[in-house]
């Protein structure tokens, strides 16, 4: 399947969760077996090329793709969670959303010192989530060597921000103009 065909499987919902937002919904993509498999295969090629030893994915949609890529490549998977969910002393980073703030947490004991780690998520918009993930990885003294997304919303600037922070970025498809 081509990236253009995969793009057709993403449902666009106007004015969700707020007026003016074009919500790019991946539930219709993963509800298509061949489309989901092709998406995971493409993300896996990127992650494999980065020579990452481990994959992290951000709660919740990042778990869907990150865990699938990890299983396909027989790589270990580490969840980056929303606050208060990890049962151990976790590293935490607060980050800005369009309105207000949120927080991501990570188990620093989940890694080998200095190893190469890939970030996988469904979508990059402002980059706040992915930058927080990269910051958490650096706090855990490992190297974010790749950030692989299904969808990039380039007008929101997240991919550019991540590259400025020295994290290589790739996406299967983009929706310019969002
Ligand atoms: O680049 P950003 O502006 O940070 O936006 C992208 C993030 O937003 C969505 O997650 P959300 O926080 O909505 O959580 P969910 O996965 O639980 O739906 C998406 O899955 C990304 O993680
Ligand atoms: N436009 C959008 N569609 C889906 N998920 C998002 N996360 C942040 N912006 C989004």
PDB file of C-alpha atoms and ligand atoms in Angstrom:
ATOM      1  CA  UNK A   1       0.000   0.000   0.000  1.00  0.00           C
ATOM      2  CA  UNK A   2       1.235   3.498  -0.808  1.00  0.00           C
ATOM      3  CA  UNK A   3       1.362   6.403   1.657  1.00  0.00           C
ATOM      4  CA  UNK A   4      -1.363   8.091  -0.424  1.00  0.00           C
ATOM      5  CA  UNK A   5      -3.668   5.069   0.027  1.00  0.00           C
ATOM      6  CA  UNK A   6      -2.887   5.017   3.771  1.00  0.00           C
ATOM      7  CA  UNK A   7      -3.767   8.717   3.930  1.00  0.00           C
ATOM      8  CA  UNK A   8      -7.215   7.886   2.537  1.00  0.00           C
ATOM      9  CA  UNK A   9      -7.744   5.554   5.514  1.00  0.00           C
ATOM     10  CA  UNK A  10      -7.275   8.403   8.035  1.00  0.00           C
ATOM     11  CA  UNK A  11     -10.638   9.947   8.953  1.00  0.00           C
ATOM     12  CA  UNK A  12     -10.820  13.715   9.261  1.00  0.00           C
ATOM     13  CA  UNK A  13     -13.275  15.056  11.848  1.00  0.00           C
ATOM     14  CA  UNK A  14     -13.775  18.834  11.721  1.00  0.00           C
ATOM     15  CA  UNK A  15     -14.081  20.860  14.939  1.00  0.00           C
ATOM     16  CA  UNK A  16     -12.893  18.075  17.293  1.00  0.00           C
ATOM     17  CA  UNK A  17     -11.994  18.426  20.124  1.00  0.00           C
ATOM     18  CA  UNK A  18     -12.351  22.191  19.648  1.00  0.00           C
ATOM     19  CA  UNK A  19     -13.756  24.489  16.984  1.00  0.00           C
ATOM     20  CA  UNK A  20     -11.308  24.994  14.113  1.00  0.00           C
ATOM     21  CA  UNK A  21      -9.315  21.785  14.710  1.00  0.00           C
ATOM     22  CA  UNK A  22      -9.235  19.206  11.907  1.00  0.00           C
ATOM     23  CA  UNK A  23      -8.877  16.002  13.929  1.00  0.00           C
ATOM     24  CA  UNK A  24      -6.850  13.373  12.020  1.00  0.00           C
ATOM     25  CA  UNK A  25      -8.292  10.134  13.359  1.00  0.00           C
ATOM     26  CA  UNK A  26      -6.116   6.996  13.053  1.00  0.00           C
ATOM     27  CA  UNK A  27      -8.814   4.629  14.385  1.00  0.00           C
ATOM     28  CA  UNK A  28     -10.070   4.110  10.819  1.00  0.00           C
ATOM     29  CA  UNK A  29      -6.517   3.322   9.648  1.00  0.00           C
ATOM     30  CA  UNK A  30      -5.900   0.662  12.323  1.00  0.00           C
ATOM     31  CA  UNK A  31      -9.390  -0.770  11.687  1.00  0.00           C
ATOM     32  CA  UNK A  32      -8.112  -1.754   8.208  1.00  0.00           C
ATOM     33  CA  UNK A  33      -5.901  -4.836   8.568  1.00  0.00           C
ATOM     34  CA  UNK A  34      -3.804  -4.329   5.462  1.00  0.00           C
ATOM     35  CA  UNK A  35      -3.502  -0.602   6.141  1.00  0.00           C
ATOM     36  CA  UNK A  36      -2.400  -1.149   9.740  1.00  0.00           C
ATOM     37  CA  UNK A  37       0.151  -3.760   8.661  1.00  0.00           C
ATOM     38  CA  UNK A  38       1.574  -1.508   5.935  1.00  0.00           C
ATOM     39  CA  UNK A  39       1.815   1.415   8.377  1.00  0.00           C
ATOM     40  CA  UNK A  40       3.662  -0.684  10.942  1.00  0.00           C
ATOM     41  CA  UNK A  41       5.990  -2.016   8.211  1.00  0.00           C
ATOM     42  CA  UNK A  42       6.894   1.532   7.091  1.00  0.00           C
ATOM     43  CA  UNK A  43       7.501   2.757  10.637  1.00  0.00           C
ATOM     44  CA  UNK A  44       9.588  -0.367  11.266  1.00  0.00           C
ATOM     45  CA  UNK A  45      11.841   0.344   8.255  1.00  0.00           C
ATOM     46  CA  UNK A  46      12.565   3.811   9.670  1.00  0.00           C
ATOM     47  CA  UNK A  47      13.266   2.541  13.170  1.00  0.00           C
ATOM     48  CA  UNK A  48      15.445  -0.296  11.859  1.00  0.00           C
ATOM     49  CA  UNK A  49      17.464   2.217   9.813  1.00  0.00           C
ATOM     50  CA  UNK A  50      18.126   4.269  12.957  1.00  0.00           C
ATOM     51  CA  UNK A  51      19.785   1.259  14.620  1.00  0.00           C
ATOM     52  CA  UNK A  52      17.766   1.884  17.787  1.00  0.00           C
ATOM     53  CA  UNK A  53      18.114  -0.758  20.483  1.00  0.00           C
ATOM     54  CA  UNK A  54      14.776   0.079  22.137  1.00  0.00           C
ATOM     55  CA  UNK A  55      11.495   1.842  21.334  1.00  0.00           C
ATOM     56  CA  UNK A  56       9.400   4.226  23.426  1.00  0.00           C
ATOM     57  CA  UNK A  57       5.780   5.163  22.699  1.00  0.00           C
ATOM     58  CA  UNK A  58       3.640   7.849  24.304  1.00  0.00           C
ATOM     59  CA  UNK A  59       0.294   7.120  25.956  1.00  0.00           C
ATOM     60  CA  UNK A  60      -2.130   6.389  24.425  1.00  0.00           C
ATOM     61  CA  UNK A  61      -1.956   6.358  20.628  1.00  0.00           C
ATOM     62  CA  UNK A  62       1.821   5.925  20.650  1.00  0.00           C
ATOM     63  CA  UNK A  63       1.325   2.558  22.348  1.00  0.00           C
ATOM     64  CA  UNK A  64      -0.652   1.234  19.366  1.00  0.00           C
ATOM     65  CA  UNK A  65       2.118   1.855  16.850  1.00  0.00           C
ATOM     66  CA  UNK A  66       5.195   1.728  19.097  1.00  0.00           C
ATOM     67  CA  UNK A  67       4.386  -1.683  20.534  1.00  0.00           C
ATOM     68  CA  UNK A  68       3.504  -3.096  17.106  1.00  0.00           C
ATOM     69  CA  UNK A  69       6.803  -1.870  15.629  1.00  0.00           C
ATOM     70  CA  UNK A  70       8.741  -3.244  18.602  1.00  0.00           C
ATOM     71  CA  UNK A  71       7.155  -6.683  18.227  1.00  0.00           C
ATOM     72  CA  UNK A  72       7.789  -6.696  14.462  1.00  0.00           C
ATOM     73  CA  UNK A  73      11.488  -5.874  14.993  1.00  0.00           C
ATOM     74  CA  UNK A  74      11.836  -8.014  18.153  1.00  0.00           C
ATOM     75  CA  UNK A  75      12.947  -4.885  20.024  1.00  0.00           C
ATOM     76  CA  UNK A  76      12.009  -4.026  23.625  1.00  0.00           C
ATOM     77  CA  UNK A  77       9.236  -1.461  24.180  1.00  0.00           C
ATOM     78  CA  UNK A  78       9.014   1.108  27.004  1.00  0.00           C
ATOM     79  CA  UNK A  79       5.776   3.055  27.625  1.00  0.00           C
ATOM     80  CA  UNK A  80       5.949   6.792  28.322  1.00  0.00           C
ATOM     81  CA  UNK A  81       2.915   7.430  30.491  1.00  0.00           C
ATOM     82  CA  UNK A  82       0.609  10.215  31.560  1.00  0.00           C
ATOM     83  CA  UNK A  83       1.085  11.245  35.238  1.00  0.00           C
ATOM     84  CA  UNK A  84       0.600   8.918  38.174  1.00  0.00           C
ATOM     85  CA  UNK A  85       0.368   5.663  36.217  1.00  0.00           C
ATOM     86  CA  UNK A  86       3.842   4.184  36.738  1.00  0.00           C
ATOM     87  CA  UNK A  87       4.260   2.142  39.932  1.00  0.00           C
ATOM     88  CA  UNK A  88       7.875   3.261  40.552  1.00  0.00           C
ATOM     89  CA  UNK A  89       9.792   6.529  41.053  1.00  0.00           C
ATOM     90  CA  UNK A  90       9.591   7.986  37.569  1.00  0.00           C
ATOM     91  CA  UNK A  91      11.249  10.826  35.700  1.00  0.00           C
ATOM     92  CA  UNK A  92       8.732  13.494  34.725  1.00  0.00           C
ATOM     93  CA  UNK A  93       8.558  16.388  32.283  1.00  0.00           C
ATOM     94  CA  UNK A  94       5.815  19.021  32.164  1.00  0.00           C
ATOM     95  CA  UNK A  95       5.012  20.360  28.714  1.00  0.00           C
ATOM     96  CA  UNK A  96       2.772  22.966  27.145  1.00  0.00           C
ATOM     97  CA  UNK A  97      -0.372  22.095  25.250  1.00  0.00           C
ATOM     98  CA  UNK A  98      -2.357  24.538  23.151  1.00  0.00           C
ATOM     99  CA  UNK A  99      -4.303  25.287  26.346  1.00  0.00           C
ATOM    100  CA  UNK A 100      -2.677  24.514  29.707  1.00  0.00           C
ATOM    101  CA  UNK A 101      -0.025  21.897  30.437  1.00  0.00           C
ATOM    102  CA  UNK A 102       0.368  18.137  30.706  1.00  0.00           C
ATOM    103  CA  UNK A 103       3.047  15.795  32.005  1.00  0.00           C
ATOM    104  CA  UNK A 104       4.759  12.628  30.763  1.00  0.00           C
ATOM    105  CA  UNK A 105       6.597  10.104  32.921  1.00  0.00           C
ATOM    106  CA  UNK A 106       9.211   7.429  32.238  1.00  0.00           C
ATOM    107  CA  UNK A 107      10.945   4.644  34.178  1.00  0.00           C
ATOM    108  CA  UNK A 108      14.665   5.527  33.969  1.00  0.00           C
ATOM    109  CA  UNK A 109      15.573   1.967  34.928  1.00  0.00           C
ATOM    110  CA  UNK A 110      14.170   0.633  31.658  1.00  0.00           C
ATOM    111  CA  UNK A 111      17.333   1.366  29.620  1.00  0.00           C
ATOM    112  CA  UNK A 112      20.954   0.377  29.170  1.00  0.00           C
ATOM    113  CA  UNK A 113      23.227   3.386  29.724  1.00  0.00           C
ATOM    114  CA  UNK A 114      23.824   5.465  26.586  1.00  0.00           C
ATOM    115  CA  UNK A 115      21.762   3.273  24.253  1.00  0.00           C
ATOM    116  CA  UNK A 116      20.024   4.377  21.053  1.00  0.00           C
ATOM    117  CA  UNK A 117      16.255   4.781  21.464  1.00  0.00           C
ATOM    118  CA  UNK A 118      13.493   5.399  18.888  1.00  0.00           C
ATOM    119  CA  UNK A 119      10.355   7.444  19.650  1.00  0.00           C
ATOM    120  CA  UNK A 120       7.169   6.268  17.897  1.00  0.00           C
ATOM    121  CA  UNK A 121       3.817   8.082  17.938  1.00  0.00           C
ATOM    122  CA  UNK A 122       0.789   8.435  15.692  1.00  0.00           C
ATOM    123  CA  UNK A 123       1.055  12.162  15.042  1.00  0.00           C
ATOM    124  CA  UNK A 124       3.226  15.237  15.533  1.00  0.00           C
ATOM    125  CA  UNK A 125       1.514  18.621  15.738  1.00  0.00           C
ATOM    126  CA  UNK A 126       3.184  21.317  17.910  1.00  0.00           C
ATOM    127  CA  UNK A 127       5.851  18.809  18.962  1.00  0.00           C
ATOM    128  CA  UNK A 128       5.238  19.390  22.679  1.00  0.00           C
ATOM    129  CA  UNK A 129       4.666  15.692  23.352  1.00  0.00           C
ATOM    130  CA  UNK A 130       7.623  14.432  21.303  1.00  0.00           C
ATOM    131  CA  UNK A 131       9.983  17.087  22.708  1.00  0.00           C
ATOM    132  CA  UNK A 132       8.968  16.062  26.226  1.00  0.00           C
ATOM    133  CA  UNK A 133       9.701  12.432  25.301  1.00  0.00           C
ATOM    134  CA  UNK A 134      13.146  13.378  23.923  1.00  0.00           C
ATOM    135  CA  UNK A 135      13.857  15.397  27.084  1.00  0.00           C
ATOM    136  CA  UNK A 136      12.880  12.420  29.259  1.00  0.00           C
ATOM    137  CA  UNK A 137      15.194  10.131  27.277  1.00  0.00           C
ATOM    138  CA  UNK A 138      18.099  12.553  27.675  1.00  0.00           C
ATOM    139  CA  UNK A 139      17.384  12.787  31.421  1.00  0.00           C
ATOM    140  CA  UNK A 140      17.567   8.979  31.477  1.00  0.00           C
ATOM    141  CA  UNK A 141      21.003   9.309  29.764  1.00  0.00           C
ATOM    142  CA  UNK A 142      20.018   7.575  26.546  1.00  0.00           C
ATOM    143  CA  UNK A 143      20.044   8.928  23.001  1.00  0.00           C
ATOM    144  CA  UNK A 144      16.860   9.719  21.018  1.00  0.00           C
ATOM    145  CA  UNK A 145      18.105   8.706  17.544  1.00  0.00           C
ATOM    146  CA  UNK A 146      14.811   8.683  15.658  1.00  0.00           C
ATOM    147  CA  UNK A 147      11.253   9.977  15.968  1.00  0.00           C
ATOM    148  CA  UNK A 148       8.875   8.138  13.636  1.00  0.00           C
ATOM    149  CA  UNK A 149       5.275   9.276  13.137  1.00  0.00           C
ATOM    150  CA  UNK A 150       2.392   8.165  10.984  1.00  0.00           C
ATOM    151  CA  UNK A 151       1.181  11.777  10.503  1.00  0.00           C
ATOM    152  CA  UNK A 152       2.934  15.148  10.453  1.00  0.00           C
ATOM    153  CA  UNK A 153       0.998  18.409  10.674  1.00  0.00           C
ATOM    154  CA  UNK A 154       3.859  20.556   9.311  1.00  0.00           C
ATOM    155  CA  UNK A 155       2.157  23.928   9.725  1.00  0.00           C
ATOM    156  CA  UNK A 156       2.148  23.429  13.502  1.00  0.00           C
ATOM    157  CA  UNK A 157       5.961  23.293  13.472  1.00  0.00           C
ATOM    158  CA  UNK A 158       6.584  20.258  15.664  1.00  0.00           C
ATOM    159  CA  UNK A 159       8.815  18.359  13.245  1.00  0.00           C
ATOM    160  CA  UNK A 160      10.989  21.454  12.735  1.00  0.00           C
ATOM    161  CA  UNK A 161      11.239  21.935  16.512  1.00  0.00           C
ATOM    162  CA  UNK A 162      12.285  18.342  17.020  1.00  0.00           C
ATOM    163  CA  UNK A 163      14.959  18.604  14.315  1.00  0.00           C
ATOM    164  CA  UNK A 164      16.266  21.788  15.992  1.00  0.00           C
ATOM    165  CA  UNK A 165      16.623  19.668  19.134  1.00  0.00           C
ATOM    166  CA  UNK A 166      18.801  17.244  17.104  1.00  0.00           C
ATOM    167  CA  UNK A 167      16.238  14.474  16.853  1.00  0.00           C
ATOM    168  CA  UNK A 168      15.857  13.029  13.317  1.00  0.00           C
ATOM    169  CA  UNK A 169      12.158  13.029  12.313  1.00  0.00           C
ATOM    170  CA  UNK A 170      10.172  11.067   9.745  1.00  0.00           C
ATOM    171  CA  UNK A 171       6.474  10.710   8.935  1.00  0.00           C
ATOM    172  CA  UNK A 172       4.573   8.520   6.488  1.00  0.00           C
ATOM    173  CA  UNK A 173       2.150  11.277   5.473  1.00  0.00           C
ATOM    174  CA  UNK A 174       1.522  14.943   6.123  1.00  0.00           C
ATOM    175  CA  UNK A 175      -1.495  17.230   6.158  1.00  0.00           C
ATOM    176  CA  UNK A 176      -0.251  20.701   5.165  1.00  0.00           C
ATOM    177  CA  UNK A 177      -2.637  23.544   5.897  1.00  0.00           C
ATOM    178  CA  UNK A 178      -3.864  22.230   9.271  1.00  0.00           C
TER     179      UNK A 178
HETATM  180  O1  LIG B   1       2.690  17.438  18.812  1.00  0.00           O
HETATM  181  P1  LIG B   1       1.657  17.700  19.893  1.00  0.00           P
HETATM  182  O2  LIG B   1       1.034  19.062  19.764  1.00  0.00           O
HETATM  183  O3  LIG B   1       2.190  17.435  21.254  1.00  0.00           O
HETATM  184  O4  LIG B   1       0.430  16.710  19.629  1.00  0.00           O
HETATM  185  C1  LIG B   1       0.605  15.344  19.307  1.00  0.00           C
HETATM  186  C2  LIG B   1       0.139  14.445  20.400  1.00  0.00           C
HETATM  187  O5  LIG B   1      -1.274  14.633  20.603  1.00  0.00           O
HETATM  188  C3  LIG B   1      -1.916  13.367  20.587  1.00  0.00           C
HETATM  189  O6  LIG B   1      -1.935  12.779  21.857  1.00  0.00           O
HETATM  190  P2  LIG B   1      -2.931  13.211  23.040  1.00  0.00           P
HETATM  191  O7  LIG B   1      -2.161  14.046  24.030  1.00  0.00           O
HETATM  192  O8  LIG B   1      -4.169  13.794  22.441  1.00  0.00           O
HETATM  193  O9  LIG B   1      -3.208  11.848  23.781  1.00  0.00           O
HETATM  194  P3  LIG B   1      -3.836  10.423  23.343  1.00  0.00           P
HETATM  195  O10 LIG B   1      -2.751   9.679  22.598  1.00  0.00           O
HETATM  196  O11 LIG B   1      -4.124   9.815  24.679  1.00  0.00           O
HETATM  197  O12 LIG B   1      -5.063  10.640  22.487  1.00  0.00           O
HETATM  198  C4  LIG B   1      -1.049  12.538  19.667  1.00  0.00           C
HETATM  199  O13 LIG B   1      -1.236  11.149  19.871  1.00  0.00           O
HETATM  200  C5  LIG B   1       0.344  12.985  20.013  1.00  0.00           C
HETATM  201  O14 LIG B   1       0.911  12.266  21.099  1.00  0.00           O
HETATM  202  N1  LIG B   2      -5.218  17.660  14.607  1.00  0.00           N
HETATM  203  C1  LIG B   2      -4.993  16.577  15.356  1.00  0.00           C
HETATM  204  N2  LIG B   2      -5.551  15.391  15.023  1.00  0.00           N
HETATM  205  C2  LIG B   2      -5.334  14.296  15.793  1.00  0.00           C
HETATM  206  N3  LIG B   2      -4.570  14.285  16.883  1.00  0.00           N
HETATM  207  C3  LIG B   2      -3.984  15.436  17.250  1.00  0.00           C
HETATM  208  N4  LIG B   2      -3.144  15.742  18.276  1.00  0.00           N
HETATM  209  C4  LIG B   2      -2.838  17.065  18.193  1.00  0.00           C
HETATM  210  N5  LIG B   2      -3.436  17.620  17.128  1.00  0.00           N
HETATM  211  C5  LIG B   2      -4.162  16.619  16.516  1.00  0.00           C
END
